[in-house]
Short mmCIF file of C-alpha atoms in Angstrom, two decimals:
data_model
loop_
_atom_site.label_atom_id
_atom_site.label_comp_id
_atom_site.label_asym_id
_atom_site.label_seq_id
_atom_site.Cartn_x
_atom_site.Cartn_y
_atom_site.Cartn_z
CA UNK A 1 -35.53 139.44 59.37
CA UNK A 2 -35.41 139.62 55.48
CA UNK A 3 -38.06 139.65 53.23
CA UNK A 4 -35.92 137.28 51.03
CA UNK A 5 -37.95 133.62 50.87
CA UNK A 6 -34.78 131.46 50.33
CA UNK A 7 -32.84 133.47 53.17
CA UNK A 8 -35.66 132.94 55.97
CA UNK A 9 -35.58 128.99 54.33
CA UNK A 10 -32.05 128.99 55.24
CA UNK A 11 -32.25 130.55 58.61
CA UNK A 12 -35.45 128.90 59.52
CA UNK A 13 -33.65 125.12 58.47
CA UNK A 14 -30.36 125.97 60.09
CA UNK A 15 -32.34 126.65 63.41
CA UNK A 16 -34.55 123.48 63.20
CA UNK A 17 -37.88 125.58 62.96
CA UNK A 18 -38.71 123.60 59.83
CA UNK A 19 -42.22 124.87 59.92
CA UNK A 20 -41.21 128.08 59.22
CA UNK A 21 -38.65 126.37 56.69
CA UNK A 22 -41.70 125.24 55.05
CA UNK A 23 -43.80 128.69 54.87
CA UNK A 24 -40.69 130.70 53.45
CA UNK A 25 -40.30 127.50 50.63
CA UNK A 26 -43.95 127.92 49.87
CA UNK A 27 -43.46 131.27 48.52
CA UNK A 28 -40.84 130.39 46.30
CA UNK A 29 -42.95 126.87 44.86
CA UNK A 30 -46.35 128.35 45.15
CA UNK A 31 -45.81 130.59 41.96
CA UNK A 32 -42.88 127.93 40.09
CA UNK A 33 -44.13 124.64 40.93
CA UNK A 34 -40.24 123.99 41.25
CA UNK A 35 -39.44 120.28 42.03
CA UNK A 36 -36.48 121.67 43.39
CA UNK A 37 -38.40 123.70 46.30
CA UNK A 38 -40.93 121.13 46.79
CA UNK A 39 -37.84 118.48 47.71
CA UNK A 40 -36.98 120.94 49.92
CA UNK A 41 -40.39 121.43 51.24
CA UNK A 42 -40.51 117.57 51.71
CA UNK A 43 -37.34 117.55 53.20
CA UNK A 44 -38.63 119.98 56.27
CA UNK A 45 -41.25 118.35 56.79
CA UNK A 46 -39.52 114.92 57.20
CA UNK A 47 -37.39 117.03 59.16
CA UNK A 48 -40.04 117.99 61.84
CA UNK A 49 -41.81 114.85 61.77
CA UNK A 50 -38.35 113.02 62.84
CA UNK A 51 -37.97 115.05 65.84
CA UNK A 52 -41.50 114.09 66.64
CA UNK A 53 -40.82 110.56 66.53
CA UNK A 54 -42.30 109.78 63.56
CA UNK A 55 -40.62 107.22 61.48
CA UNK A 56 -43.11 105.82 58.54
CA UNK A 57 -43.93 108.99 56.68
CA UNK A 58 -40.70 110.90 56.70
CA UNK A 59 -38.89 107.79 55.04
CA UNK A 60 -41.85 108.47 52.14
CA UNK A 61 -41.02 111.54 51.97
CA UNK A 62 -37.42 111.46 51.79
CA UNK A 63 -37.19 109.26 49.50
CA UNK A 64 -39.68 110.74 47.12
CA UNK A 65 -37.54 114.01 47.83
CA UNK A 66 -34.32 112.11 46.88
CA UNK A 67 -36.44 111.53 43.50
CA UNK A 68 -37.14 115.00 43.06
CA UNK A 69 -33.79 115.96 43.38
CA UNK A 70 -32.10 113.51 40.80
CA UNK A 71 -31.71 115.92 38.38
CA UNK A 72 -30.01 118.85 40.30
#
């Protein structure tokens, strides 16, 4: 495994272990505050929630994600 945040992201998202998508994102918007990275963040997390059932708070948080990313 790399030490690389964004790669273990990528690998963690593409596998559905969006927990771990989350922790490797942190990293990266822990020390930027990026909007871009905490879109992302919200984006796992919706992610996981979905596959839990959940339906309520993921379509918060996609949307606010779809927000964050507006200017990318």
């Amino acid at each position: 495994m790399t030490d690389d945040p964004w790669s273990r992201f990528c690998t963690a998202f593409d596998a559905a272990r969006f927990v771990d998508a989350v922790l490797a994102l942190e990293e990266l918007w822990l020390p930027s505050r990026d909007d871009f990275y905490k879109a992302l963040i919200r984006i796992s997390v919706a992610s996981n929630q979905l596959r839990l059932g959940l339906l309520s708070s993921p379509r918060m948080l996609l949307a606010t994600a779809l927000e964050l990313l507006e200017p990318y």
